[in-house]
């Protein structure tokens, strides 16, 4: 089945042509043979370990002594069963399966305070869910900032056995990207919650599959004031090398679970053909580099058609914030070259961090592949979510949505709503819009931001438009990029724009033809993004900025739909707080 | 009521004489007037804060923005009600009331896995208990190593209003002693649980009421290679000064909540009259200094009868381990002298760390005051607890009792035993003795140490003797001091001895005449200690080495007695793990 690309000339032209042919030829997931779906069992212990992910020893949160955690691979239709055992001493834990829709199993979404009671030290919880869509996903902690402590791993869903992707590749490589601080996550968290707030600053390193370098670089000769790393390859911080054979096509799955950083990914001399975003096929397009925000995943194809006697840089740099982190570097290692053979030219340079036009240009190119599900033509509900940075009483810095900064309750919403107790969170939903005269180009007027834990409730099946509206932060003429991630759904990204969204002006410009389906989408500085989804998945779902410190500071909302249609919630998911109390005192409320 | 001591000469003679007169005159707690008991309410939030307890900034666990936590003062008979709110992000929490017997309220003992479900983030738990004995107590975290993170404070129980202590003093000063590391407690914990084990090392500083100095000393001129601290007095690490007026008698309450260190306390030029230990009156005796082990408390009286134009050193040094920590220093500040006036002579020198004869000499002097409750003449049950350090499979270092290293279950014993579920911990009790031929002078023979969570069960009212038997550690010719603390009871310390306890030889030497009542007692290296208590307090009670890393490594046992007589356990104390499941599934098991 190997595509003959050996004698092909350089990109860009012939490469996409071949892909399109394959697309047309195979369509999406044509069945060649049908295999029965499987149940894939995993038994995981979560614990802290001493590791040196960037050559400096630190604590990382790992699974079964691994960091990042083990990669799950399953086929569409499989049931994944993870028995998660909390081996931490004093901390609770949960794991969220990022991008998995959890249809029929909302209690397995792994969000503390939302879908389940966090797992206490010594306890275990069994996540069981069906993976019903092929794609590149991941999993991560979703309590406090445990993701930033290293609790993450990849989750790859292949097509059913015998089915083929709508593009060809010979082999694949999986890259899980993260950023890493030397300061403990506990100190980061407490600093963010302090008055005055102590910002976490820029990361000390970018990790590729849990490996990076902070105080040296493998590309030091191209940098100022940086030492060349002396690594044998066996160190915990030795780079993860992309070993490839010449003249093959590789699918590189790229996942970003960064705590903060927007990254730019490029490979020297090799163009990238983007084919998948967040587990959805996109119209393939060629690019020299991709921007990837926290919570996103991409698949890109490369042809290893360059001079096979050389290796090539794989480069990751920070965008969207003024970078103070050395680029994450590793090698595309053409076998049988030694991986210690450094490229002859410098690593690809990360585009200027604040060249937002370039960022937008990339993002706007992501469109749904032919044959993708189309959005309903009209929404039945529209909510506006204004993103602001605010100061609360006492000088605490918060992020707020429509002036409400999310503080999660201790009793999970899902169980509370299901059994009908109403004293564990605010029963008043938060505002669905913000004052018309709000000036998004000015720092927020002070004073009336509140913390809250109310829920946006949707009718089951409701077609919801969300207008994410960005605004000025607390600093003059300053606005940041935020990648928003929705649990339990993919959504169509109908459009992006500058300034304040105006229904009258902007409505007509929305893309209903080929909007991409995603689970994570950015809002650009001072801009807006409109997304649409069908509230057809009974459960309670987080929708939040995927930047870990921003969520910690309240940048999220909670959606609920059709909770009365949710099946029997496992007792363990409700055995805490108000739901435990209610269930113990009043067994008639049993799920 | 002030004793006339103004013109008294130096110690030692007249001082104790006066005390004895007072003892005889007043007896214990003579009622002058009777006041109604009160309920004292506290609302506490536990959280991490940035503090510089020893001039280096770090995270400490505090209560209501205070470190150490607020001091509770109550009178005998009062009810203390503490609503404890967990404001930590990912960690559970509990608080143990060290020395409080919790008669009728075993669920308020504050031991995770034993008396209650730990409090989840965002949740609260209300501790309510009666303080029925006057004395010097404290409280502290009892989950993981949260005590070492700074979660502690003092709890002082005064006599009923109008009653008088059996000794006179004009004023009192309360000193809560602790040791402090710059390494995070999380790293300490993970290191201890690693293979090979990473020992926490000696503390960077000794704190007096949460204040100490690590990289400088206020007594630097008497030390090698130490800088003089430049402190104005307003710093978080400025020493807690003992301000006194000349020619008065002060009661100094001294509590040790150290994680590791045995301390020696002395005041330059002032003798100490020991009058209380662990909330029990002792036969007053004069001493130049006291040894205080973690978990112990003392009251000493001093007369401020020295040259009033001078201040005097208060000195704390490490004993029992080779000290690498600068002495904890502060001043006895004779008012109106400035507290910045340093004494003219050097601070009292801490006795040699391994002069165990001196340590024993001090400890053996602690005897019950006249009129104290006497022990029953005979025990009805005797258990031997051999203390060993062992290596487990995989190279993990543990402490074990009769070859079992305690690993607490996730479901608290109290609720589990009360409602009769038997799958949450080992139903087989651990061994009550150890092999007769065990050689306590050799490192333990390898191999068969196990982890376990079984319980020693006593008949209600049983008179229990415990023989704590020390032994050689993993290192040749090495044995350590361990302070063992019992929850829910005071015990009589019947005796100490060298080598292996021999019933035939040592039994007759036990002190049944005036053994001190305590809640914490040490075993000396290669020695034994015998204690007796009446198992008359329905509940489940920890008995463990109070050295935080030792308990973390398994150095403890669990006692249970009369759990069927325990009243209704608050739902919240059982709303986790196996008890939550049982109560939700089978409401007939409701407490």
Tab-separated table of N, CA and C in Angstrom, chain B residues 58-171:
chain	number	residue	atom	x	y	z
B	58	UNK	N	8.863	30.452	51.567
B	58	UNK	CA	8.427	29.100	51.278
B	58	UNK	C	6.908	29.054	51.394
B	59	UNK	N	6.341	27.920	51.037
B	59	UNK	CA	4.917	27.738	51.302
B	59	UNK	C	4.751	27.157	52.695
B	60	UNK	N	3.798	27.680	53.421
B	60	UNK	CA	3.410	27.025	54.664
B	60	UNK	C	1.902	26.810	54.634
B	61	UNK	N	1.477	25.786	55.325
B	61	UNK	CA	0.049	25.542	55.445
B	61	UNK	C	-0.426	26.304	56.668
B	62	UNK	N	-1.376	27.172	56.457
B	62	UNK	CA	-1.818	28.006	57.557
B	62	UNK	C	-3.321	27.956	57.736
B	63	UNK	N	-3.757	28.610	58.769
B	63	UNK	CA	-5.176	28.671	59.098
B	63	UNK	C	-5.557	30.141	59.238
B	64	UNK	N	-6.592	30.539	58.519
B	64	UNK	CA	-7.053	31.930	58.583
B	64	UNK	C	-5.893	32.912	58.422
B	65	UNK	N	-5.031	32.629	57.474
B	65	UNK	CA	-3.864	33.462	57.164
B	65	UNK	C	-2.834	33.496	58.283
B	66	UNK	N	-2.948	32.615	59.244
B	66	UNK	CA	-1.983	32.602	60.342
B	66	UNK	C	-1.112	31.355	60.297
B	67	UNK	N	0.130	31.537	60.635
B	67	UNK	CA	1.044	30.423	60.827
B	67	UNK	C	1.903	30.726	62.028
B	68	UNK	N	1.997	29.852	63.003
B	68	UNK	CA	1.118	28.700	63.243
B	68	UNK	C	-0.348	29.118	63.343
B	69	UNK	N	-1.221	28.152	63.286
B	69	UNK	CA	-2.652	28.443	63.374
B	69	UNK	C	-3.019	29.107	64.690
B	70	UNK	N	-4.240	29.647	64.756
B	70	UNK	CA	-4.681	30.359	65.965
B	70	UNK	C	-4.598	29.466	67.203
B	71	UNK	N	-4.273	30.076	68.317
B	71	UNK	CA	-4.274	29.338	69.584
B	71	UNK	C	-5.705	29.240	70.106
B	72	UNK	N	-6.085	28.036	70.456
B	72	UNK	CA	-7.380	27.843	71.109
B	72	UNK	C	-7.152	27.889	72.612
B	73	UNK	N	-7.960	28.667	73.279
B	73	UNK	CA	-7.957	28.637	74.747
B	73	UNK	C	-9.360	28.315	75.205
B	74	UNK	N	-9.462	27.376	76.092
B	74	UNK	CA	-10.769	27.009	76.618
B	74	UNK	C	-10.593	26.595	78.070
B	75	UNK	N	-11.710	26.450	78.758
B	75	UNK	CA	-11.658	25.979	80.139
B	75	UNK	C	-12.143	24.543	80.194
B	76	UNK	N	-11.697	23.853	81.207
B	76	UNK	CA	-12.143	22.476	81.402
B	76	UNK	C	-13.670	22.430	81.396
B	77	UNK	N	-14.211	21.508	80.644
B	77	UNK	CA	-15.662	21.384	80.552
B	77	UNK	C	-16.249	22.092	79.359
B	78	UNK	N	-15.479	22.961	78.758
B	78	UNK	CA	-15.986	23.675	77.578
B	78	UNK	C	-16.115	22.732	76.388
B	79	UNK	N	-17.003	23.139	75.488
B	79	UNK	CA	-17.105	22.439	74.224
B	79	UNK	C	-16.425	23.290	73.158
B	80	UNK	N	-15.499	22.674	72.457
B	80	UNK	CA	-14.815	23.367	71.370
B	80	UNK	C	-15.470	22.936	70.061
B	81	UNK	N	-15.854	23.914	69.260
B	81	UNK	CA	-16.466	23.624	67.958
B	81	UNK	C	-15.625	24.319	66.890
B	82	UNK	N	-15.005	23.526	66.047
B	82	UNK	CA	-14.192	24.099	64.979
B	82	UNK	C	-14.775	23.670	63.643
B	83	UNK	N	-15.299	24.656	62.907
B	83	UNK	CA	-15.724	24.368	61.541
B	83	UNK	C	-14.500	24.542	60.651
B	84	UNK	N	-14.010	23.440	60.138
B	84	UNK	CA	-12.765	23.477	59.362
B	84	UNK	C	-13.106	23.444	57.872
B	85	UNK	N	-12.692	24.466	57.173
B	85	UNK	CA	-12.993	24.567	55.748
B	85	UNK	C	-11.707	24.329	54.964
B	86	UNK	N	-11.768	23.395	54.065
B	86	UNK	CA	-10.593	23.044	53.262
B	86	UNK	C	-10.506	23.965	52.044
B	87	UNK	N	-9.585	24.917	52.090
B	87	UNK	CA	-9.403	25.841	50.957
B	87	UNK	C	-8.207	25.434	50.087
B	88	UNK	N	-7.731	24.232	50.277
B	88	UNK	CA	-6.639	23.747	49.429
B	88	UNK	C	-7.215	23.384	48.065
B	89	UNK	N	-6.350	23.354	47.095
B	89	UNK	CA	-6.822	23.148	45.729
B	89	UNK	C	-7.053	21.676	45.400
B	90	UNK	N	-6.138	20.835	45.792
B	90	UNK	CA	-6.234	19.420	45.413
B	90	UNK	C	-6.084	18.473	46.597
B	91	UNK	N	-5.724	19.017	47.752
B	91	UNK	CA	-5.423	18.150	48.892
B	91	UNK	C	-6.584	18.057	49.866
B	92	UNK	N	-6.751	16.873	50.414
B	92	UNK	CA	-7.670	16.685	51.524
B	92	UNK	C	-6.983	17.165	52.806
B	93	UNK	N	-7.764	17.236	53.863
B	93	UNK	CA	-7.162	17.706	55.125
B	93	UNK	C	-7.968	17.175	56.309
B	94	UNK	N	-7.311	17.006	57.423
B	94	UNK	CA	-7.954	16.744	58.716
B	94	UNK	C	-7.106	17.432	59.781
B	95	UNK	N	-7.691	17.610	60.967
B	95	UNK	CA	-6.900	18.128	62.092
B	95	UNK	C	-7.123	17.262	63.329
B	96	UNK	N	-6.017	16.858	63.888
B	96	UNK	CA	-6.014	16.040	65.110
B	96	UNK	C	-5.771	16.937	66.314
B	97	UNK	N	-6.491	16.653	67.385
B	97	UNK	CA	-6.409	17.458	68.612
B	97	UNK	C	-5.599	16.666	69.611
B	98	UNK	N	-4.335	16.929	69.577
B	98	UNK	CA	-3.320	16.111	70.228
B	98	UNK	C	-3.397	16.223	71.748
B	99	UNK	N	-3.753	15.101	72.386
B	99	UNK	CA	-3.855	15.084	73.842
B	99	UNK	C	-5.286	15.165	74.342
B	100	UNK	N	-6.189	15.536	73.475
B	100	UNK	CA	-7.607	15.584	73.852
B	100	UNK	C	-8.163	14.164	73.743
B	101	UNK	N	-8.866	13.726	74.759
B	101	UNK	CA	-9.222	12.304	74.831
B	101	UNK	C	-10.399	11.931	73.933
B	102	UNK	N	-11.213	12.912	73.560
B	102	UNK	CA	-12.338	12.651	72.649
B	102	UNK	C	-13.279	11.596	73.217
B	103	UNK	N	-13.558	11.686	74.513
B	103	UNK	CA	-14.484	10.710	75.103
B	103	UNK	C	-15.884	10.961	74.553
B	104	UNK	N	-16.429	9.965	73.915
B	104	UNK	CA	-17.764	10.087	73.338
B	104	UNK	C	-17.773	10.716	71.957
B	105	UNK	N	-16.637	11.186	71.491
B	105	UNK	CA	-16.570	11.810	70.158
B	105	UNK	C	-15.366	11.285	69.366
B	106	UNK	N	-15.241	9.978	69.240
B	106	UNK	CA	-14.046	9.451	68.563
B	106	UNK	C	-13.942	9.911	67.110
B	107	UNK	N	-15.061	10.270	66.509
B	107	UNK	CA	-15.038	10.746	65.122
B	107	UNK	C	-14.432	12.138	64.999
B	108	UNK	N	-14.184	12.779	66.122
B	108	UNK	CA	-13.595	14.128	66.087
B	108	UNK	C	-12.100	14.097	66.368
B	109	UNK	N	-11.501	12.912	66.355
B	109	UNK	CA	-10.080	12.798	66.679
B	109	UNK	C	-9.192	13.335	65.553
B	110	UNK	N	-9.773	13.437	64.353
B	110	UNK	CA	-9.034	14.102	63.272
B	110	UNK	C	-7.896	13.299	62.681
B	111	UNK	N	-8.063	11.986	62.599
B	111	UNK	CA	-7.049	11.168	61.944
B	111	UNK	C	-7.640	10.585	60.667
B	112	UNK	N	-7.085	11.000	59.532
B	112	UNK	CA	-7.541	10.467	58.249
B	112	UNK	C	-7.337	8.967	58.247
B	113	UNK	N	-8.261	8.265	57.642
B	113	UNK	CA	-8.227	6.800	57.522
B	113	UNK	C	-8.567	6.092	58.823
B	114	UNK	N	-8.628	6.806	59.898
B	114	UNK	CA	-8.907	6.148	61.182
B	114	UNK	C	-10.234	6.632	61.744
B	115	UNK	N	-10.309	7.936	62.047
B	115	UNK	CA	-11.524	8.421	62.708
B	115	UNK	C	-12.528	9.048	61.746
B	116	UNK	N	-12.056	9.443	60.571
B	116	UNK	CA	-12.970	10.162	59.683
B	116	UNK	C	-12.464	10.145	58.248
B	117	UNK	N	-13.378	10.419	57.324
B	117	UNK	CA	-13.004	10.681	55.941
B	117	UNK	C	-12.317	12.039	55.910
B	118	UNK	N	-11.220	12.102	55.202
B	118	UNK	CA	-10.541	13.388	55.084
B	118	UNK	C	-11.469	14.375	54.365
B	119	UNK	N	-11.279	15.632	54.681
B	119	UNK	CA	-12.140	16.683	54.141
B	119	UNK	C	-11.653	17.038	52.744
B	120	UNK	N	-12.534	16.920	51.759
B	120	UNK	CA	-12.142	17.201	50.374
B	120	UNK	C	-12.008	18.703	50.147
B	121	UNK	N	-11.272	19.089	49.105
B	121	UNK	CA	-11.162	20.512	48.773
B	121	UNK	C	-12.556	21.149	48.635
B	122	UNK	N	-12.731	22.278	49.269
B	122	UNK	CA	-13.997	22.992	49.195
B	122	UNK	C	-15.003	22.568	50.244
B	123	UNK	N	-14.777	21.422	50.870
B	123	UNK	CA	-15.713	20.922	51.869
B	123	UNK	C	-15.339	21.416	53.261
B	124	UNK	N	-16.264	21.266	54.180
B	124	UNK	CA	-15.943	21.583	55.565
B	124	UNK	C	-16.358	20.435	56.459
B	125	UNK	N	-15.795	20.399	57.626
B	125	UNK	CA	-16.138	19.389	58.627
B	125	UNK	C	-16.109	20.089	59.969
B	126	UNK	N	-17.086	19.764	60.798
B	126	UNK	CA	-17.140	20.419	62.104
B	126	UNK	C	-16.664	19.471	63.190
B	127	UNK	N	-15.579	19.869	63.805
B	127	UNK	CA	-15.070	19.137	64.965
B	127	UNK	C	-15.753	19.685	66.208
B	128	UNK	N	-16.317	18.805	66.985
B	128	UNK	CA	-16.949	19.253	68.231
B	128	UNK	C	-16.568	18.271	69.330
B	129	UNK	N	-15.982	18.798	70.365
B	129	UNK	CA	-15.537	17.916	71.445
B	129	UNK	C	-15.430	18.711	72.737
B	130	UNK	N	-15.451	17.970	73.834
B	130	UNK	CA	-15.316	18.588	75.149
B	130	UNK	C	-13.861	18.475	75.592
B	131	UNK	N	-13.355	19.549	76.151
B	131	UNK	CA	-12.011	19.475	76.726
B	131	UNK	C	-12.175	19.230	78.220
B	132	UNK	N	-11.775	18.047	78.657
B	132	UNK	CA	-12.129	17.647	80.024
B	132	UNK	C	-10.949	17.594	80.975
B	133	UNK	N	-9.810	18.059	80.491
B	133	UNK	CA	-8.614	18.023	81.348
B	133	UNK	C	-7.808	19.271	81.116
B	134	UNK	N	-7.370	19.941	82.181
B	134	UNK	CA	-6.546	21.127	81.953
B	134	UNK	C	-5.191	20.703	81.401
B	135	UNK	N	-4.555	21.607	80.696
B	135	UNK	CA	-3.201	21.286	80.248
B	135	UNK	C	-2.811	21.937	78.947
B	136	UNK	N	-1.628	21.572	78.536
B	136	UNK	CA	-0.977	22.174	77.388
B	136	UNK	C	-1.035	21.187	76.240
B	137	UNK	N	-1.862	21.513	75.257
B	137	UNK	CA	-2.082	20.610	74.143
B	137	UNK	C	-1.800	21.347	72.831
B	138	UNK	N	-1.982	20.626	71.748
B	138	UNK	CA	-1.860	21.298	70.455
B	138	UNK	C	-2.696	20.557	69.439
B	139	UNK	N	-2.733	21.080	68.229
B	139	UNK	CA	-3.477	20.411	67.162
B	139	UNK	C	-2.590	20.417	65.936
B	140	UNK	N	-2.863	19.503	65.053
B	140	UNK	CA	-2.036	19.443	63.843
B	140	UNK	C	-2.678	18.557	62.779
B	141	UNK	N	-2.258	18.747	61.547
B	141	UNK	CA	-2.709	17.905	60.454
B	141	UNK	C	-2.333	16.460	60.696
B	142	UNK	N	-3.163	15.553	60.213
B	142	UNK	CA	-2.879	14.126	60.408
B	142	UNK	C	-3.236	13.360	59.134
B	143	UNK	N	-2.805	13.939	58.015
B	143	UNK	CA	-2.943	13.276	56.713
B	143	UNK	C	-1.621	13.499	55.998
B	144	UNK	N	-1.061	12.416	55.443
B	144	UNK	CA	0.242	12.550	54.800
B	144	UNK	C	1.203	13.209	55.774
B	145	UNK	N	1.962	14.179	55.301
B	145	UNK	CA	2.894	14.881	56.175
B	145	UNK	C	2.516	16.355	56.294
B	146	UNK	N	1.202	16.609	56.354
B	146	UNK	CA	0.733	17.991	56.387
B	146	UNK	C	1.148	18.715	57.668
B	147	UNK	N	1.400	17.971	58.707
B	147	UNK	CA	1.924	18.628	59.911
B	147	UNK	C	3.259	19.290	59.598
B	148	UNK	N	4.101	18.560	58.886
B	148	UNK	CA	5.417	19.111	58.542
B	148	UNK	C	5.306	20.325	57.628
B	149	UNK	N	4.167	20.469	56.953
B	149	UNK	CA	3.964	21.621	56.073
B	149	UNK	C	3.546	22.861	56.853
B	150	UNK	N	3.331	22.702	58.152
B	150	UNK	CA	3.019	23.870	58.969
B	150	UNK	C	1.617	23.890	59.554
B	151	UNK	N	0.891	22.805	59.403
B	151	UNK	CA	-0.498	22.788	59.876
B	151	UNK	C	-0.532	22.386	61.352
B	152	UNK	N	-0.345	23.386	62.201
B	152	UNK	CA	-0.369	23.137	63.638
B	152	UNK	C	-0.626	24.423	64.409
B	153	UNK	N	-1.008	24.235	65.647
B	153	UNK	CA	-1.237	25.372	66.536
B	153	UNK	C	-1.418	24.856	67.959
B	154	UNK	N	-1.563	25.772	68.899
B	154	UNK	CA	-1.641	25.393	70.313
B	154	UNK	C	-3.086	25.317	70.789
B	155	UNK	N	-3.295	24.471	71.759
B	155	UNK	CA	-4.624	24.310	72.362
B	155	UNK	C	-4.399	24.255	73.862
B	156	UNK	N	-4.783	25.306	74.531
B	156	UNK	CA	-4.519	25.424	75.961
B	156	UNK	C	-5.831	25.284	76.717
B	157	UNK	N	-5.872	24.344	77.618
B	157	UNK	CA	-7.072	24.162	78.431
B	157	UNK	C	-6.772	24.630	79.845
B	158	UNK	N	-7.469	25.679	80.226
B	158	UNK	CA	-7.339	26.200	81.582
B	158	UNK	C	-8.307	25.470	82.493
B	159	UNK	N	-8.028	25.569	83.760
B	159	UNK	CA	-8.966	25.028	84.740
B	159	UNK	C	-10.306	25.746	84.621
B	160	UNK	N	-11.320	25.135	85.193
B	160	UNK	CA	-12.598	25.822	85.266
B	160	UNK	C	-12.370	27.195	85.896
B	161	UNK	N	-13.160	28.150	85.454
B	161	UNK	CA	-13.053	29.498	86.020
B	161	UNK	C	-13.127	29.421	87.538
B	162	UNK	N	-12.201	30.087	88.155
B	162	UNK	CA	-12.237	30.131	89.613
B	162	UNK	C	-11.398	29.058	90.273
B	163	UNK	N	-11.050	28.005	89.488
B	163	UNK	CA	-10.163	26.992	90.074
B	163	UNK	C	-8.720	27.425	89.910
B	164	UNK	N	-7.859	26.907	90.765
B	164	UNK	CA	-6.459	27.321	90.773
B	164	UNK	C	-5.568	26.131	90.456
B	165	UNK	N	-4.532	26.407	89.751
B	165	UNK	CA	-3.510	25.394	89.508
B	165	UNK	C	-2.814	25.073	90.832
B	166	UNK	N	-2.206	23.910	90.933
B	166	UNK	CA	-1.502	23.549	92.182
B	166	UNK	C	-0.113	24.179	92.262
B	167	UNK	N	0.078	25.233	91.538
B	167	UNK	CA	1.340	25.979	91.644
B	167	UNK	C	1.015	27.403	91.231
B	168	UNK	N	1.843	28.292	91.701
B	168	UNK	CA	1.570	29.688	91.424
B	168	UNK	C	2.403	30.204	90.257
B	169	UNK	N	1.791	31.066	89.467
B	169	UNK	CA	2.579	31.843	88.499
B	169	UNK	C	1.840	33.131	88.228
B	170	UNK	N	2.590	34.112	87.783
B	170	UNK	CA	1.993	35.429	87.562
B	170	UNK	C	1.461	35.562	86.139
B	171	UNK	N	2.280	35.057	85.229
B	171	UNK	CA	1.876	35.173	83.826
B	171	UNK	C	2.357	33.936	83.100
